[in-house]
Amino acid sequence: ALDQAFNQTRKRETKIRGILLSNPANPVGNLLSRKMLEALLKFAEEKNIHIVSDEIFAGSIYGENEFVSIAEVVGSEDFDKNRVHIVYGLSKDLFLPGVRVGMIYSFNENVLAAARKLTRFSSVSAPTQRLLVSMLSDTRFIVEYIQTNKKRIRDMRDLFVAGLEELGIKCTDSRGSLYCWADMRNLIPTYGEKGELELWEKLLNVGKINLTPGSACHCIEPGWFRCCFTTLDKDDVCVVMERIRKVVGSRTSCG
């Protein structure tokens, strides 16, 4: 798949600089294995390109699978560290989108030099830094918070997916992130992006449910939707399912 994408892009006379990936993946929610990360690193070295790994959901995982950062792989094997760059932020794992804090982790001095210059125009305020240093220095709190958060995400994910399954809507087997990837291909009025957007508009305007259509996530197969379940309370799930049922016409009701 990597070779095919690379060759097709080159045929369009586009110069390829690197591979962008999210791990855990957004919107599907799967985790990249160590073997897959090794394959990506070997491919990048072969093609002389870089890898930018977005690991903003690294602490929001659940299930039995273990999250493996590309930093662990590049640090344990004989790979070129200068071509690997990791981005992270506090908005997901710690639910602090308002602080607007992001990080770049790289061994490449050119990338770091450019990042340092950019911080002059997008620096984190002193009050925010003081607050975050105090919070992140409390190791016990952070460990307990992440553990509790993982459990709550898993519980909400299981509850939400079970509700969709009662409506005949299946989801991919996700392992991380704050979303589930729902298969609504059988519910779109016509096969194609137009039919997908028609269902999205109906869910929004009639059901008052705002899901993200797959086309907004560059999904090439129409009928997939990203559902964010972490903004809900448990009591909200039944309400959401009833609204979806009203739109799609399922006779199954939420108990």
Short mmCIF file of N, CA and C in Angstrom, two decimals, residues 29-180:
data_model
loop_
_atom_site.label_atom_id
_atom_site.label_comp_id
_atom_site.label_asym_id
_atom_site.label_seq_id
_atom_site.Cartn_x
_atom_site.Cartn_y
_atom_site.Cartn_z
N GLY A 29 -9.35 4.70 15.21
CA GLY A 29 -9.10 4.32 16.59
C GLY A 29 -8.23 3.10 16.78
N ASN A 30 -7.57 2.63 15.70
CA ASN A 30 -6.68 1.48 15.84
C ASN A 30 -5.27 1.93 16.23
N LEU A 31 -4.47 0.98 16.73
CA LEU A 31 -3.10 1.25 17.13
C LEU A 31 -2.14 0.64 16.12
N LEU A 32 -1.06 1.33 15.82
CA LEU A 32 -0.03 0.78 14.93
C LEU A 32 0.91 -0.10 15.74
N SER A 33 1.16 -1.28 15.26
CA SER A 33 2.02 -2.23 15.96
C SER A 33 3.48 -1.84 15.79
N ARG A 34 4.33 -2.43 16.64
CA ARG A 34 5.77 -2.20 16.51
C ARG A 34 6.27 -2.64 15.13
N LYS A 35 5.74 -3.77 14.65
CA LYS A 35 6.15 -4.29 13.34
C LYS A 35 5.79 -3.30 12.24
N MET A 36 4.60 -2.70 12.33
CA MET A 36 4.18 -1.72 11.32
C MET A 36 5.05 -0.46 11.38
N LEU A 37 5.36 -0.01 12.59
CA LEU A 37 6.21 1.17 12.74
C LEU A 37 7.61 0.91 12.18
N GLU A 38 8.13 -0.28 12.39
CA GLU A 38 9.44 -0.64 11.83
C GLU A 38 9.39 -0.63 10.30
N ALA A 39 8.30 -1.13 9.75
CA ALA A 39 8.14 -1.13 8.29
C ALA A 39 8.08 0.30 7.75
N LEU A 40 7.40 1.18 8.47
CA LEU A 40 7.31 2.57 8.05
C LEU A 40 8.67 3.25 8.09
N LEU A 41 9.44 2.97 9.13
CA LEU A 41 10.78 3.56 9.25
C LEU A 41 11.71 3.07 8.14
N LYS A 42 11.63 1.79 7.82
CA LYS A 42 12.45 1.24 6.74
C LYS A 42 12.05 1.85 5.40
N PHE A 43 10.75 2.01 5.20
CA PHE A 43 10.26 2.61 3.96
C PHE A 43 10.74 4.05 3.83
N ALA A 44 10.68 4.80 4.94
CA ALA A 44 11.11 6.20 4.92
C ALA A 44 12.60 6.33 4.59
N GLU A 45 13.40 5.43 5.15
CA GLU A 45 14.83 5.46 4.85
C GLU A 45 15.10 5.08 3.39
N GLU A 46 14.34 4.11 2.90
CA GLU A 46 14.51 3.67 1.51
C GLU A 46 14.19 4.79 0.53
N LYS A 47 13.14 5.56 0.85
CA LYS A 47 12.70 6.64 -0.06
C LYS A 47 13.33 7.99 0.31
N ASN A 48 14.12 8.02 1.38
CA ASN A 48 14.77 9.25 1.83
C ASN A 48 13.74 10.35 2.14
N ILE A 49 12.73 9.97 2.93
CA ILE A 49 11.70 10.93 3.34
C ILE A 49 11.57 10.90 4.86
N HIS A 50 10.75 11.79 5.39
CA HIS A 50 10.59 11.92 6.84
C HIS A 50 9.28 11.29 7.30
N ILE A 51 9.14 11.12 8.61
CA ILE A 51 7.90 10.64 9.22
C ILE A 51 7.49 11.62 10.30
N VAL A 52 6.23 12.07 10.23
CA VAL A 52 5.63 12.90 11.29
C VAL A 52 4.53 12.07 11.93
N SER A 53 4.73 11.74 13.19
CA SER A 53 3.78 10.89 13.91
C SER A 53 2.99 11.72 14.91
N ASP A 54 1.68 11.80 14.71
CA ASP A 54 0.79 12.52 15.63
C ASP A 54 0.33 11.53 16.70
N GLU A 55 0.78 11.73 17.93
CA GLU A 55 0.47 10.79 19.02
C GLU A 55 -0.37 11.47 20.10
N ILE A 56 -1.27 12.35 19.67
CA ILE A 56 -2.04 13.15 20.61
C ILE A 56 -3.03 12.32 21.44
N PHE A 57 -3.34 11.09 20.99
CA PHE A 57 -4.24 10.21 21.75
C PHE A 57 -3.47 9.11 22.49
N ALA A 58 -2.17 9.29 22.69
CA ALA A 58 -1.34 8.22 23.26
C ALA A 58 -1.81 7.76 24.63
N GLY A 59 -2.40 8.64 25.42
CA GLY A 59 -2.87 8.27 26.75
C GLY A 59 -4.34 7.88 26.79
N SER A 60 -5.01 7.95 25.65
CA SER A 60 -6.45 7.67 25.59
C SER A 60 -6.69 6.34 24.90
N ILE A 61 -6.07 5.30 25.42
CA ILE A 61 -6.23 3.97 24.84
C ILE A 61 -6.95 3.06 25.83
N TYR A 62 -7.49 1.98 25.30
CA TYR A 62 -8.22 1.04 26.13
C TYR A 62 -8.11 -0.33 25.49
N GLY A 63 -8.49 -1.36 26.20
CA GLY A 63 -8.35 -2.71 25.67
C GLY A 63 -7.01 -3.31 26.07
N GLU A 64 -6.69 -4.44 25.50
CA GLU A 64 -5.50 -5.19 25.88
C GLU A 64 -4.26 -4.78 25.10
N ASN A 65 -4.44 -4.13 23.96
CA ASN A 65 -3.29 -3.75 23.14
C ASN A 65 -2.49 -2.63 23.80
N GLU A 66 -1.18 -2.71 23.67
CA GLU A 66 -0.29 -1.71 24.25
C GLU A 66 0.09 -0.68 23.20
N PHE A 67 0.07 0.59 23.59
CA PHE A 67 0.49 1.64 22.67
C PHE A 67 2.02 1.65 22.56
N VAL A 68 2.51 1.71 21.33
CA VAL A 68 3.95 1.77 21.08
C VAL A 68 4.24 3.07 20.34
N SER A 69 5.01 3.93 20.97
CA SER A 69 5.40 5.18 20.31
C SER A 69 6.51 4.90 19.32
N ILE A 70 6.51 5.66 18.25
CA ILE A 70 7.58 5.50 17.26
C ILE A 70 8.92 5.90 17.86
N ALA A 71 8.90 6.69 18.96
CA ALA A 71 10.14 7.06 19.66
C ALA A 71 10.80 5.82 20.26
N GLU A 72 9.99 4.88 20.74
CA GLU A 72 10.53 3.64 21.30
C GLU A 72 11.22 2.80 20.23
N VAL A 73 10.62 2.76 19.06
CA VAL A 73 11.16 1.93 17.97
C VAL A 73 12.44 2.53 17.41
N VAL A 74 12.42 3.82 17.14
CA VAL A 74 13.60 4.46 16.56
C VAL A 74 14.75 4.50 17.56
N GLY A 75 14.41 4.45 18.86
CA GLY A 75 15.45 4.47 19.88
C GLY A 75 16.07 3.12 20.15
N SER A 76 15.36 2.04 19.79
CA SER A 76 15.84 0.69 20.08
C SER A 76 16.47 0.01 18.87
N GLU A 77 16.28 0.56 17.69
CA GLU A 77 16.82 -0.03 16.47
C GLU A 77 17.78 0.95 15.80
N ASP A 78 18.46 0.46 14.81
CA ASP A 78 19.45 1.27 14.10
C ASP A 78 18.80 2.04 12.97
N PHE A 79 17.88 2.96 13.35
CA PHE A 79 17.21 3.80 12.36
C PHE A 79 17.76 5.23 12.44
N ASP A 80 17.55 5.98 11.37
CA ASP A 80 17.98 7.37 11.32
C ASP A 80 16.99 8.23 12.10
N LYS A 81 17.39 8.70 13.28
CA LYS A 81 16.51 9.49 14.14
C LYS A 81 16.19 10.87 13.55
N ASN A 82 17.04 11.36 12.68
CA ASN A 82 16.86 12.71 12.16
C ASN A 82 15.64 12.85 11.25
N ARG A 83 15.08 11.74 10.82
CA ARG A 83 13.93 11.83 9.91
C ARG A 83 12.60 11.53 10.63
N VAL A 84 12.63 11.42 11.97
CA VAL A 84 11.41 11.10 12.73
C VAL A 84 11.04 12.28 13.63
N HIS A 85 9.77 12.70 13.56
CA HIS A 85 9.30 13.84 14.33
C HIS A 85 7.92 13.50 14.93
N ILE A 86 7.76 13.77 16.21
CA ILE A 86 6.52 13.43 16.91
C ILE A 86 5.84 14.71 17.38
N VAL A 87 4.53 14.79 17.18
CA VAL A 87 3.76 15.93 17.68
C VAL A 87 2.77 15.44 18.72
N TYR A 88 2.55 16.27 19.73
CA TYR A 88 1.67 15.91 20.84
C TYR A 88 1.04 17.18 21.38
N GLY A 89 -0.05 17.02 22.13
CA GLY A 89 -0.70 18.16 22.77
C GLY A 89 -1.48 17.68 23.98
N LEU A 90 -1.97 18.62 24.76
CA LEU A 90 -2.68 18.29 26.00
C LEU A 90 -4.19 18.31 25.84
N SER A 91 -4.68 18.61 24.66
CA SER A 91 -6.13 18.82 24.49
C SER A 91 -6.94 17.54 24.57
N LYS A 92 -6.34 16.37 24.29
CA LYS A 92 -7.09 15.12 24.24
C LYS A 92 -6.93 14.31 25.53
N ASP A 93 -5.70 13.84 25.80
CA ASP A 93 -5.48 12.97 26.95
C ASP A 93 -5.83 13.65 28.28
N LEU A 94 -5.52 14.94 28.40
CA LEU A 94 -5.80 15.66 29.64
C LEU A 94 -7.02 16.57 29.52
N PHE A 95 -7.70 16.53 28.38
CA PHE A 95 -8.91 17.31 28.15
C PHE A 95 -8.70 18.79 28.49
N LEU A 96 -7.64 19.36 27.89
CA LEU A 96 -7.32 20.76 28.12
C LEU A 96 -7.20 21.50 26.79
N PRO A 97 -8.25 21.46 25.95
CA PRO A 97 -8.14 22.13 24.64
C PRO A 97 -7.98 23.64 24.76
N GLY A 98 -8.47 24.21 25.85
CA GLY A 98 -8.42 25.66 25.99
C GLY A 98 -7.03 26.22 26.25
N VAL A 99 -6.11 25.40 26.75
CA VAL A 99 -4.77 25.93 27.04
C VAL A 99 -3.91 26.07 25.79
N ARG A 100 -4.30 25.39 24.71
CA ARG A 100 -3.62 25.51 23.42
C ARG A 100 -2.13 25.23 23.53
N VAL A 101 -1.78 24.08 24.08
CA VAL A 101 -0.38 23.71 24.27
C VAL A 101 -0.06 22.49 23.42
N GLY A 102 0.93 22.62 22.56
CA GLY A 102 1.38 21.51 21.74
C GLY A 102 2.89 21.36 21.84
N MET A 103 3.39 20.19 21.43
CA MET A 103 4.82 19.89 21.54
C MET A 103 5.33 19.24 20.27
N ILE A 104 6.59 19.48 19.97
CA ILE A 104 7.29 18.80 18.89
C ILE A 104 8.48 18.07 19.50
N TYR A 105 8.59 16.78 19.22
CA TYR A 105 9.69 15.96 19.72
C TYR A 105 10.48 15.49 18.51
N SER A 106 11.73 15.95 18.42
CA SER A 106 12.54 15.63 17.24
C SER A 106 14.02 15.65 17.61
N PHE A 107 14.78 14.83 16.89
CA PHE A 107 16.23 14.83 17.02
C PHE A 107 16.89 15.69 15.95
N ASN A 108 16.08 16.19 15.01
CA ASN A 108 16.60 16.93 13.87
C ASN A 108 16.84 18.39 14.27
N GLU A 109 18.09 18.81 14.23
CA GLU A 109 18.44 20.16 14.68
C GLU A 109 17.82 21.24 13.80
N ASN A 110 17.65 20.98 12.51
CA ASN A 110 17.04 21.96 11.62
C ASN A 110 15.57 22.17 11.98
N VAL A 111 14.87 21.07 12.28
CA VAL A 111 13.47 21.16 12.69
C VAL A 111 13.35 21.90 14.02
N LEU A 112 14.21 21.58 14.96
CA LEU A 112 14.17 22.21 16.27
C LEU A 112 14.49 23.70 16.18
N ALA A 113 15.44 24.06 15.33
CA ALA A 113 15.80 25.47 15.16
C ALA A 113 14.62 26.26 14.60
N ALA A 114 13.93 25.67 13.62
CA ALA A 114 12.76 26.34 13.04
C ALA A 114 11.64 26.46 14.08
N ALA A 115 11.45 25.39 14.88
CA ALA A 115 10.40 25.39 15.90
C ALA A 115 10.66 26.46 16.96
N ARG A 116 11.92 26.62 17.34
CA ARG A 116 12.27 27.63 18.34
C ARG A 116 11.95 29.04 17.84
N LYS A 117 12.17 29.28 16.56
CA LYS A 117 11.85 30.59 15.99
C LYS A 117 10.35 30.82 15.95
N LEU A 118 9.59 29.75 15.63
CA LEU A 118 8.14 29.88 15.57
C LEU A 118 7.53 30.17 16.93
N THR A 119 8.16 29.68 18.01
CA THR A 119 7.60 29.90 19.34
C THR A 119 7.57 31.37 19.72
N ARG A 120 8.34 32.19 19.05
CA ARG A 120 8.29 33.63 19.31
C ARG A 120 6.91 34.19 18.98
N PHE A 121 6.21 33.54 18.05
CA PHE A 121 4.90 34.03 17.61
C PHE A 121 3.75 33.20 18.20
N SER A 122 4.07 32.09 18.87
CA SER A 122 3.00 31.25 19.42
C SER A 122 3.43 30.64 20.76
N SER A 123 4.00 31.47 21.61
CA SER A 123 4.50 30.97 22.89
C SER A 123 3.35 30.72 23.86
N VAL A 124 3.58 29.83 24.81
CA VAL A 124 2.62 29.53 25.87
C VAL A 124 2.75 30.60 26.95
N SER A 125 1.66 31.16 27.38
CA SER A 125 1.70 32.26 28.34
C SER A 125 2.29 31.81 29.67
N ALA A 126 2.86 32.75 30.41
CA ALA A 126 3.47 32.45 31.70
C ALA A 126 2.46 31.87 32.70
N PRO A 127 1.24 32.42 32.82
CA PRO A 127 0.27 31.82 33.75
C PRO A 127 -0.08 30.38 33.38
N THR A 128 -0.20 30.10 32.07
CA THR A 128 -0.50 28.74 31.63
C THR A 128 0.66 27.81 31.96
N GLN A 129 1.89 28.27 31.72
CA GLN A 129 3.06 27.44 32.05
C GLN A 129 3.11 27.13 33.54
N ARG A 130 2.83 28.12 34.36
CA ARG A 130 2.87 27.91 35.81
C ARG A 130 1.84 26.87 36.24
N LEU A 131 0.65 26.96 35.67
CA LEU A 131 -0.41 26.01 35.99
C LEU A 131 -0.02 24.59 35.56
N LEU A 132 0.49 24.45 34.34
CA LEU A 132 0.81 23.14 33.80
C LEU A 132 2.01 22.50 34.51
N VAL A 133 3.00 23.30 34.85
CA VAL A 133 4.16 22.76 35.57
C VAL A 133 3.71 22.18 36.90
N SER A 134 2.82 22.89 37.58
CA SER A 134 2.32 22.42 38.86
C SER A 134 1.54 21.12 38.70
N MET A 135 0.72 21.04 37.66
CA MET A 135 -0.11 19.85 37.44
C MET A 135 0.72 18.66 36.98
N LEU A 136 1.58 18.86 35.99
CA LEU A 136 2.35 17.75 35.42
C LEU A 136 3.43 17.25 36.37
N SER A 137 3.83 18.07 37.31
CA SER A 137 4.83 17.64 38.30
C SER A 137 4.23 16.72 39.35
N ASP A 138 2.91 16.72 39.43
CA ASP A 138 2.23 15.84 40.39
C ASP A 138 2.06 14.46 39.73
N THR A 139 3.10 13.66 39.80
CA THR A 139 3.14 12.37 39.11
C THR A 139 2.01 11.46 39.55
N ARG A 140 1.74 11.44 40.83
CA ARG A 140 0.69 10.57 41.34
C ARG A 140 -0.67 10.93 40.74
N PHE A 141 -0.95 12.22 40.70
CA PHE A 141 -2.21 12.67 40.11
C PHE A 141 -2.31 12.27 38.64
N ILE A 142 -1.23 12.49 37.87
CA ILE A 142 -1.26 12.20 36.44
C ILE A 142 -1.50 10.71 36.19
N VAL A 143 -0.81 9.85 36.94
CA VAL A 143 -0.98 8.41 36.77
C VAL A 143 -2.41 7.99 37.09
N GLU A 144 -2.94 8.47 38.20
CA GLU A 144 -4.31 8.13 38.59
C GLU A 144 -5.32 8.69 37.60
N TYR A 145 -5.07 9.89 37.12
CA TYR A 145 -5.98 10.52 36.16
C TYR A 145 -6.04 9.71 34.86
N ILE A 146 -4.87 9.35 34.33
CA ILE A 146 -4.83 8.60 33.07
C ILE A 146 -5.52 7.25 33.22
N GLN A 147 -5.28 6.56 34.31
CA GLN A 147 -5.92 5.27 34.54
C GLN A 147 -7.43 5.39 34.62
N THR A 148 -7.91 6.39 35.39
CA THR A 148 -9.35 6.61 35.51
C THR A 148 -9.96 7.00 34.18
N ASN A 149 -9.26 7.85 33.44
CA ASN A 149 -9.76 8.32 32.16
C ASN A 149 -9.88 7.19 31.15
N LYS A 150 -8.88 6.30 31.13
CA LYS A 150 -8.93 5.16 30.22
C LYS A 150 -10.16 4.29 30.49
N LYS A 151 -10.44 4.05 31.76
CA LYS A 151 -11.59 3.23 32.12
C LYS A 151 -12.89 3.89 31.69
N ARG A 152 -13.00 5.20 31.91
CA ARG A 152 -14.23 5.91 31.55
C ARG A 152 -14.42 5.94 30.03
N ILE A 153 -13.33 6.11 29.30
CA ILE A 153 -13.43 6.09 27.83
C ILE A 153 -13.89 4.72 27.36
N ARG A 154 -13.29 3.66 27.91
CA ARG A 154 -13.68 2.30 27.51
C ARG A 154 -15.15 2.03 27.83
N ASP A 155 -15.59 2.43 29.02
CA ASP A 155 -16.99 2.19 29.41
C ASP A 155 -17.95 2.93 28.48
N MET A 156 -17.62 4.19 28.16
CA MET A 156 -18.49 4.97 27.28
C MET A 156 -18.47 4.41 25.86
N ARG A 157 -17.30 3.98 25.43
CA ARG A 157 -17.19 3.41 24.09
C ARG A 157 -18.04 2.14 23.98
N ASP A 158 -17.95 1.27 24.97
CA ASP A 158 -18.72 0.02 24.95
C ASP A 158 -20.22 0.31 24.96
N LEU A 159 -20.63 1.27 25.77
CA LEU A 159 -22.05 1.62 25.88
C LEU A 159 -22.57 2.21 24.57
N PHE A 160 -21.78 3.10 23.99
CA PHE A 160 -22.19 3.77 22.75
C PHE A 160 -22.25 2.79 21.58
N VAL A 161 -21.23 1.94 21.46
CA VAL A 161 -21.18 0.97 20.36
C VAL A 161 -22.31 -0.04 20.49
N ALA A 162 -22.61 -0.46 21.74
CA ALA A 162 -23.72 -1.40 21.95
C ALA A 162 -25.04 -0.77 21.51
N GLY A 163 -25.21 0.52 21.78
CA GLY A 163 -26.42 1.21 21.34
C GLY A 163 -26.54 1.26 19.84
N LEU A 164 -25.44 1.51 19.15
CA LEU A 164 -25.45 1.52 17.68
C LEU A 164 -25.75 0.14 17.13
N GLU A 165 -25.21 -0.88 17.75
CA GLU A 165 -25.44 -2.24 17.28
C GLU A 165 -26.91 -2.63 17.39
N GLU A 166 -27.60 -2.12 18.41
CA GLU A 166 -29.04 -2.37 18.53
C GLU A 166 -29.80 -1.75 17.38
N LEU A 167 -29.23 -0.70 16.79
CA LEU A 167 -29.85 -0.06 15.63
C LEU A 167 -29.38 -0.68 14.32
N GLY A 168 -28.56 -1.72 14.41
CA GLY A 168 -28.05 -2.37 13.21
C GLY A 168 -26.84 -1.69 12.61
N ILE A 169 -26.17 -0.84 13.39
CA ILE A 169 -25.00 -0.10 12.91
C ILE A 169 -23.75 -0.68 13.56
N LYS A 170 -22.84 -1.19 12.75
CA LYS A 170 -21.61 -1.78 13.25
C LYS A 170 -20.49 -0.75 13.29
N CYS A 171 -19.51 -0.98 14.18
CA CYS A 171 -18.34 -0.12 14.28
C CYS A 171 -17.07 -0.95 14.16
N THR A 172 -16.00 -0.31 13.73
CA THR A 172 -14.71 -0.99 13.70
C THR A 172 -14.24 -1.25 15.13
N ASP A 173 -13.36 -2.22 15.28
CA ASP A 173 -12.86 -2.60 16.61
C ASP A 173 -11.75 -1.64 17.03
N SER A 174 -12.12 -0.52 17.62
CA SER A 174 -11.15 0.50 17.99
C SER A 174 -10.43 0.15 19.28
N ARG A 175 -9.24 0.74 19.46
CA ARG A 175 -8.41 0.50 20.64
C ARG A 175 -8.00 1.79 21.33
N GLY A 176 -8.25 2.92 20.70
CA GLY A 176 -7.84 4.19 21.28
C GLY A 176 -8.55 5.36 20.64
N SER A 177 -8.29 6.56 21.13
CA SER A 177 -8.88 7.83 20.71
C SER A 177 -10.24 8.03 21.36
N LEU A 178 -10.91 9.11 20.99
CA LEU A 178 -12.16 9.50 21.63
C LEU A 178 -13.36 9.27 20.72
N TYR A 179 -13.19 8.47 19.67
CA TYR A 179 -14.22 8.30 18.66
C TYR A 179 -14.45 6.82 18.33
N CYS A 180 -15.56 6.56 17.67
CA CYS A 180 -15.76 5.25 17.05
C CYS A 180 -16.10 5.49 15.57
#
